[in-house]
Tab-separated table of C-alpha atoms in Angstrom:
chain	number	residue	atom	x	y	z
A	26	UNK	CA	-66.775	149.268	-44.882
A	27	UNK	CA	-70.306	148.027	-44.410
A	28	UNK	CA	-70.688	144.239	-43.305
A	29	UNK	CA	-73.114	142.256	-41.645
A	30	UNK	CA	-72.758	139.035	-39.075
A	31	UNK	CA	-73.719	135.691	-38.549
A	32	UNK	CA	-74.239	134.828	-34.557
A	33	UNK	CA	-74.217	131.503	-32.573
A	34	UNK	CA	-73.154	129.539	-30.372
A	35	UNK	CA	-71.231	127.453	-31.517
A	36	UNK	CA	-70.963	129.507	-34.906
A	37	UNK	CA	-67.217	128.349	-36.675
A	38	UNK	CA	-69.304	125.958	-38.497
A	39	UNK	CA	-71.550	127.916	-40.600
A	40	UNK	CA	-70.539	128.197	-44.304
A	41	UNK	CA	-72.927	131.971	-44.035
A	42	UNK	CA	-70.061	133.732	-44.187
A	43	UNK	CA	-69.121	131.816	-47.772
A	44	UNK	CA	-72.686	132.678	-49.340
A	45	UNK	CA	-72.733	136.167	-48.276
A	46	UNK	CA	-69.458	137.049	-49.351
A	47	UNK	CA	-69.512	134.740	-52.653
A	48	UNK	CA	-72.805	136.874	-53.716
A	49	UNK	CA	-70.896	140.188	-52.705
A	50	UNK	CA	-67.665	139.521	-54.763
A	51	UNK	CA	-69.895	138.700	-57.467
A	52	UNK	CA	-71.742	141.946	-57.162
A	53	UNK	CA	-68.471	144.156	-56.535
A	54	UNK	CA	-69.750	145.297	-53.391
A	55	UNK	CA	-67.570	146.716	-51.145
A	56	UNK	CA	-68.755	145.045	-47.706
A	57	UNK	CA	-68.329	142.251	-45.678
A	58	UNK	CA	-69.521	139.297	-43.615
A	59	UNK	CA	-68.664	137.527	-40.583
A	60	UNK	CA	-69.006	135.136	-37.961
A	61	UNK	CA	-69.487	135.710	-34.531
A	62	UNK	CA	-69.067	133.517	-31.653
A	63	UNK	CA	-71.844	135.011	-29.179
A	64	UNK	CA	-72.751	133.252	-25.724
A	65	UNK	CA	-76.121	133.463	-24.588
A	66	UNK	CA	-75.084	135.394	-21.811
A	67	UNK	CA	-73.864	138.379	-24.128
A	68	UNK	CA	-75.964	138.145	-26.525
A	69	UNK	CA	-77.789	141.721	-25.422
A	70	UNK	CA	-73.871	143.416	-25.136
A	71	UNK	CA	-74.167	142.128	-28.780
A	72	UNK	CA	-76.590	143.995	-29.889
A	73	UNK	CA	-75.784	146.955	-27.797
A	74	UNK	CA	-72.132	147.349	-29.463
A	75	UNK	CA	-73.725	146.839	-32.995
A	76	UNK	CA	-76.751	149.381	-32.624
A	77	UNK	CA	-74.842	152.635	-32.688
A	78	UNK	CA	-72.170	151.129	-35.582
A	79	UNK	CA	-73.729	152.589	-39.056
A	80	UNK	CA	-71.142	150.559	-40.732
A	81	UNK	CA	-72.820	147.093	-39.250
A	82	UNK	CA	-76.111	146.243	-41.390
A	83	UNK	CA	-77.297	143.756	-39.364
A	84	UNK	CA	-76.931	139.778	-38.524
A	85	UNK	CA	-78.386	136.393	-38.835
A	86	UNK	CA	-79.127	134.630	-35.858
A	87	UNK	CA	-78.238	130.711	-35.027
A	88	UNK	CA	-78.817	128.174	-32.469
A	89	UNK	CA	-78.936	129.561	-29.563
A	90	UNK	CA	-80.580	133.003	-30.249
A	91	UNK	CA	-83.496	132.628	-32.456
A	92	UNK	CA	-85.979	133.113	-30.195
A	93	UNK	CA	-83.804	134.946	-27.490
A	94	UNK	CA	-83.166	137.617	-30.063
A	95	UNK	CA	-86.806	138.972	-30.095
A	96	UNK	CA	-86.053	140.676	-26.709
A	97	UNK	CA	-83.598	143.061	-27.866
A	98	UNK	CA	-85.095	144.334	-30.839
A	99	UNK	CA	-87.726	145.688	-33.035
A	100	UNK	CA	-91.081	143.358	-34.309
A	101	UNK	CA	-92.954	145.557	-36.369
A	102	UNK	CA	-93.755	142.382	-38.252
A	103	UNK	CA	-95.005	141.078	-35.407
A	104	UNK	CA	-93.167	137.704	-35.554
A	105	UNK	CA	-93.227	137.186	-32.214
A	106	UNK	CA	-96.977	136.189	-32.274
A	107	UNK	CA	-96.663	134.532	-35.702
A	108	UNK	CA	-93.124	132.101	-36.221
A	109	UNK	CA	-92.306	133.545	-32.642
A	110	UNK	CA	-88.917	133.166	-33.992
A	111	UNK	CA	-86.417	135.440	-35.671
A	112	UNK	CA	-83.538	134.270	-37.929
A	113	UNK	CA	-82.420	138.018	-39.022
A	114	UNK	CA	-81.788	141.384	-37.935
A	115	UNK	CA	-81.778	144.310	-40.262
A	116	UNK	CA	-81.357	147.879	-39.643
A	117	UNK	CA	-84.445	149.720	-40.969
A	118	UNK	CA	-84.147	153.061	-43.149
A	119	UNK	CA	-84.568	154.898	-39.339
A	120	UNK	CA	-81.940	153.401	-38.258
A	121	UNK	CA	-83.763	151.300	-35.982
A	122	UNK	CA	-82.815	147.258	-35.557
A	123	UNK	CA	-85.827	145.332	-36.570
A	124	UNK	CA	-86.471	141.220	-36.562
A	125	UNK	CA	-87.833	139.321	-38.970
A	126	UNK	CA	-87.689	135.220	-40.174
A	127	UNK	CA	-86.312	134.151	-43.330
A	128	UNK	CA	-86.290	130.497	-42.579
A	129	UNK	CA	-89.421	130.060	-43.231
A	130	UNK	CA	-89.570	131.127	-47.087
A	131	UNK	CA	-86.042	129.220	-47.252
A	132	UNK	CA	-87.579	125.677	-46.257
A	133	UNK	CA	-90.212	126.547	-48.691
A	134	UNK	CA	-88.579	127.203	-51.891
A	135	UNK	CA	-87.631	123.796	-52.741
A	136	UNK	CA	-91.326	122.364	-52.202
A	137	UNK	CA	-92.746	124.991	-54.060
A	138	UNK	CA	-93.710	122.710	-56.730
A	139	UNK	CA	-94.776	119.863	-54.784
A	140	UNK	CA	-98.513	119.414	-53.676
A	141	UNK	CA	-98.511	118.145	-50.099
A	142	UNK	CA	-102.174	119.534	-49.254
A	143	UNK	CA	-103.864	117.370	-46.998
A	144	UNK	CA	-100.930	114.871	-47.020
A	145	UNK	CA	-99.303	113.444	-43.581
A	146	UNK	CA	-96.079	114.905	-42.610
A	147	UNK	CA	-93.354	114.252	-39.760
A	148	UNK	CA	-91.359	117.016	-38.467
A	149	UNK	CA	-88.384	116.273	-35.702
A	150	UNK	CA	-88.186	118.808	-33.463
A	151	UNK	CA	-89.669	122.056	-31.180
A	152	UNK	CA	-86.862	124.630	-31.463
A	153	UNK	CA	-86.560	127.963	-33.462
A	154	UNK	CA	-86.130	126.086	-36.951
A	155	UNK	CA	-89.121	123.730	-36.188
A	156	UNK	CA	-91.414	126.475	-35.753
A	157	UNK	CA	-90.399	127.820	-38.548
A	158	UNK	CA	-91.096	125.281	-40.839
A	159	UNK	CA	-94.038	124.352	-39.327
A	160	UNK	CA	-95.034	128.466	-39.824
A	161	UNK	CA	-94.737	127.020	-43.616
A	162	UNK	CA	-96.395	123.634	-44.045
A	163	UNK	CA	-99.973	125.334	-42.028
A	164	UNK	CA	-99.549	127.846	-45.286
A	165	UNK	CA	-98.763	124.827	-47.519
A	166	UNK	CA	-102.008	123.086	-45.957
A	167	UNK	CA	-100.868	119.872	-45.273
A	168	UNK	CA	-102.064	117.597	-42.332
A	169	UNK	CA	-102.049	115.839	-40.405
A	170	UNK	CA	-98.276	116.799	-39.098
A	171	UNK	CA	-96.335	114.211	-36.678
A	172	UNK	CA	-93.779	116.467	-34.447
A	173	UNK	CA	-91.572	113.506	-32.743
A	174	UNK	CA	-89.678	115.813	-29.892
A	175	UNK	CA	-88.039	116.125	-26.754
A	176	UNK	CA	-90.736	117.629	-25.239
A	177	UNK	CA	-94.235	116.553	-26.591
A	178	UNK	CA	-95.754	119.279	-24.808
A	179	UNK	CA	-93.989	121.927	-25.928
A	180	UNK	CA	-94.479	120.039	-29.927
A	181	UNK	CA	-98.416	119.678	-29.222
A	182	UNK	CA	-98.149	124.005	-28.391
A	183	UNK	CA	-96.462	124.022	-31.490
A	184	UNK	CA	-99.282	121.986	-33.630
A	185	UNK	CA	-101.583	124.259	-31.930
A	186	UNK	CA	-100.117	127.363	-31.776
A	187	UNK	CA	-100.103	127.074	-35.960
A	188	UNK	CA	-103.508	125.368	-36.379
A	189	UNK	CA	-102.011	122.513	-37.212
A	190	UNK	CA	-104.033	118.890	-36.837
A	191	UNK	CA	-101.587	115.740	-35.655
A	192	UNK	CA	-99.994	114.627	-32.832
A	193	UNK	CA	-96.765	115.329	-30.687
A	194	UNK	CA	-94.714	112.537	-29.478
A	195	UNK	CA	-91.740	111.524	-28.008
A	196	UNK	CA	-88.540	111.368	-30.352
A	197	UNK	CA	-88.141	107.772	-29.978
A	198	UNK	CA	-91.878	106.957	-31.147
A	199	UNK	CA	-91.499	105.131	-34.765
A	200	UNK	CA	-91.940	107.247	-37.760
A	201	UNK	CA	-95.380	107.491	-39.054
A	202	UNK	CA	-96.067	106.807	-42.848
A	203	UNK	CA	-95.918	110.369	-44.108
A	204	UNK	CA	-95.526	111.903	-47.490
A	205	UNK	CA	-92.922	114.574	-45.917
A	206	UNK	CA	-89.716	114.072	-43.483
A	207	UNK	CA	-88.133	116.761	-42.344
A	208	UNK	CA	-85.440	116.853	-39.782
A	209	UNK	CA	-86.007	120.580	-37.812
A	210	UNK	CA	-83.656	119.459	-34.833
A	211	UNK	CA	-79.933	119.478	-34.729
A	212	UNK	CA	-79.554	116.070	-34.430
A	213	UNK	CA	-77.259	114.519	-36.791
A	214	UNK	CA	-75.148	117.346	-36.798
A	215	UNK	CA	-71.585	117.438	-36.040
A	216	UNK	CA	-70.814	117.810	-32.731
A	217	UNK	CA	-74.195	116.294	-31.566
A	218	UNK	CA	-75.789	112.977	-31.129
A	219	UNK	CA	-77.171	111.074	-34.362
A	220	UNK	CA	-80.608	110.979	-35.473
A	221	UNK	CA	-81.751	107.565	-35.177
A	222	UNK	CA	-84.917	107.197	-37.544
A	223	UNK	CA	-86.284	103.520	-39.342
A	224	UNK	CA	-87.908	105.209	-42.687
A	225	UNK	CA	-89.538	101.938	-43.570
A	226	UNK	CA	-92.950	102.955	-42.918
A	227	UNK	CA	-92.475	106.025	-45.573
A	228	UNK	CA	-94.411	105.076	-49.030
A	229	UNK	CA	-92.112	104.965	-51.778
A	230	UNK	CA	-92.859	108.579	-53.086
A	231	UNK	CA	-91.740	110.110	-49.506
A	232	UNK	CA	-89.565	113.165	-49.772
A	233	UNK	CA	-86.996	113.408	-47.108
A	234	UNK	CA	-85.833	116.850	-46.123
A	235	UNK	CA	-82.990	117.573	-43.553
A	236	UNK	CA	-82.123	120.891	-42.504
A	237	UNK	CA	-78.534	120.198	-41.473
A	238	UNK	CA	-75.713	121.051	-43.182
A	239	UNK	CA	-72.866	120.089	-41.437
A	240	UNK	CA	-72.296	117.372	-42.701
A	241	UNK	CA	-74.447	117.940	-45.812
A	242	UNK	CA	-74.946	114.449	-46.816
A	243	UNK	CA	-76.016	113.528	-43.084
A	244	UNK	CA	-76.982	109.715	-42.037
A	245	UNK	CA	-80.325	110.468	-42.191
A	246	UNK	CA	-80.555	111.286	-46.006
A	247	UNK	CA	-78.059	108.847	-46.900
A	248	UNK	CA	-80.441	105.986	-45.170
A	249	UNK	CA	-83.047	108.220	-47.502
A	250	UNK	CA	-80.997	107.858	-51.025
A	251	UNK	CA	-80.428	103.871	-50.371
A	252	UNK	CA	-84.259	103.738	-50.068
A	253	UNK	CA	-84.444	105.909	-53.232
A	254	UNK	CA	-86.596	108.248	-52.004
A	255	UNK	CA	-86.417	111.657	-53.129
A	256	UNK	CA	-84.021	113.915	-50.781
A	257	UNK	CA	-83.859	118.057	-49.809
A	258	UNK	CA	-80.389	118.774	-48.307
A	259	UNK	CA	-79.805	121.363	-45.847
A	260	UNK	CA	-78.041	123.819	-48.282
A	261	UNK	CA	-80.986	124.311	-50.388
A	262	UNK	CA	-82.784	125.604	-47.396
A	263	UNK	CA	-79.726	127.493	-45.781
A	264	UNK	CA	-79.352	129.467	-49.305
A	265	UNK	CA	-82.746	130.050	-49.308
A	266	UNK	CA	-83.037	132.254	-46.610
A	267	UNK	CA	-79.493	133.638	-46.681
A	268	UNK	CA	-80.615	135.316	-50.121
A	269	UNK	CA	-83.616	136.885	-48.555
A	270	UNK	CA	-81.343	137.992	-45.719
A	271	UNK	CA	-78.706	139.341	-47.976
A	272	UNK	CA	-81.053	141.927	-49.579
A	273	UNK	CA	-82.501	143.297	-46.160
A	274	UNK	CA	-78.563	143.803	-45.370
A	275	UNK	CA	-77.210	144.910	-48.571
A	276	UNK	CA	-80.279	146.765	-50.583
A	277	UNK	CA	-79.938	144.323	-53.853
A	278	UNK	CA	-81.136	140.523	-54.428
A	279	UNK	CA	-77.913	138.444	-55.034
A	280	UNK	CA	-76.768	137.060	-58.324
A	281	UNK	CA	-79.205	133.397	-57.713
A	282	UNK	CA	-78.227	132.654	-61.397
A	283	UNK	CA	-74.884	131.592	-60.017
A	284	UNK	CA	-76.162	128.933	-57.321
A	285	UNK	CA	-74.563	126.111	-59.263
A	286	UNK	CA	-70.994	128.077	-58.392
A	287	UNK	CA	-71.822	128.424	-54.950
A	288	UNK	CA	-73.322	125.172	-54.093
A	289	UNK	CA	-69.720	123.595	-55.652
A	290	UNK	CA	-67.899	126.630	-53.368
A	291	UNK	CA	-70.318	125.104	-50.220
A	292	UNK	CA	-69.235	121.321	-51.347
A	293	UNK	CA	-65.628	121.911	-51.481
């Protein structure tokens, strides 16, 4: 039986595992998908037991890994000098393990029909997801971008390292007015310390757009809904990229028809 992985550390909390395999039961494929505690310290005895399995198809890659991963396999998309983060592993028609980033077409997908060209935007954090997503706002044109982070000099890199115009500042600077929130760190996640954010300075048309899933509605978007500002939970973009993920692995696009199914599956 084929199957493909999801890899982390920690990992038991990802609901991957549910997408993948609710899209392949409603397909009739014969495969499977799984999660896989890795520690950073094996993450290339990882790879090395997966590369000469045909039956494994290849993985998506979690805190830790993301940019970790781009040492132990292929880049022919050259990611490394783009995103310079990878979020999947796919085995190519040579059989060859290749890299690639599906987060940032996942973020994406919900803004596609908003117009944020030119429009201020705060981003928490410097890790793998953050570059993604800031990978998609220099293609959505927006600016000037606030990145509130641990390390401001690795978030002014960032800005730079995408063309971006803004600032970098420490995490505990007040928020900006900005049209666009979006929480890229893993704070407010379970198992980690809360995201402490005042959103009073947002205008009233603010969208507010948190990445983390676990919990879904997180403190941060419910301070967002009592505001009544508009909200993007961290499913929509955690779907997102799992479906472009789930065609590198499996050959076919899954069933996205049936997203109302899976998002009740993801709720339960």
């Amino acid at each position: 039986m084929t199957y493909a992985d999801v890899i982390g550390d920690p990992i038991a909390h990802s609901k991957s595992p549910l997408i993948h395999r609710f899209w392949l039961s409603a397909l009739g494929i014969d495969a499977d998908y799984r999660a896989v505690p890795v520690p950073p310290v094996g993450l290339g005895e990882y790879f090395d037991a997966r590369r000469d399995d045909p039956a494994w198809r290849g993985c998506n890659i979690t805190l830790p890994h993301k940019l970790a991963a781009l040492d132990h396999v292929g880049d022919p998309g050259e990611v490394r000098d783009s995103i310079g983060a990878i979020n999947t592993v796919f085995r190519s028609e040579n059989g060859a393990l290749q890299g690639t980033n599906t987060d940032a077409a996942g973020f994406y997908a919900p803004l596609d029909d908003t117009d944020l060209a030119g429009k201020p935007v705060v981003v928490i954090g410097s890790g793998g997801a953050a570059r993604a997503v800031l990978f998609a706002l220099a293609r959505m044109e927006v600016g000037p971008v606030t990145v509130l982070a641990r390390s401001p000099l690795k978030a002014a890199a960032l800005l730079s390292r995408f063309g971006l115009k803004g600032e970098a500042k420490p995490i505990a600077t007040a928020v900006p007015p900005a049209n666009l929130l979006v929480n890229a760190s893993v704070l407010g996640m379970a198992g980690h310390a809360p995201l402490e954010l005042d959103l009073a300075p947002l205008p009233d048309d603010a969208i507010v757009y948190d990445i983390v899933y676990a919990p879904l509605e997180t403190p941060l978007l419910k301070q967002a809904a009592a505001r009544g500002l508009t909200t993007v939970d961290g499913l929509e973009m955690l779907v997102g990229q799992a479906a472009i993920a789930f065609e590198l692995f499996f050959g076919v696009a899954p069933p996205r028809d049936r997203d109302a199914a899976l998002r009740d599956l993801l709720l339960q």
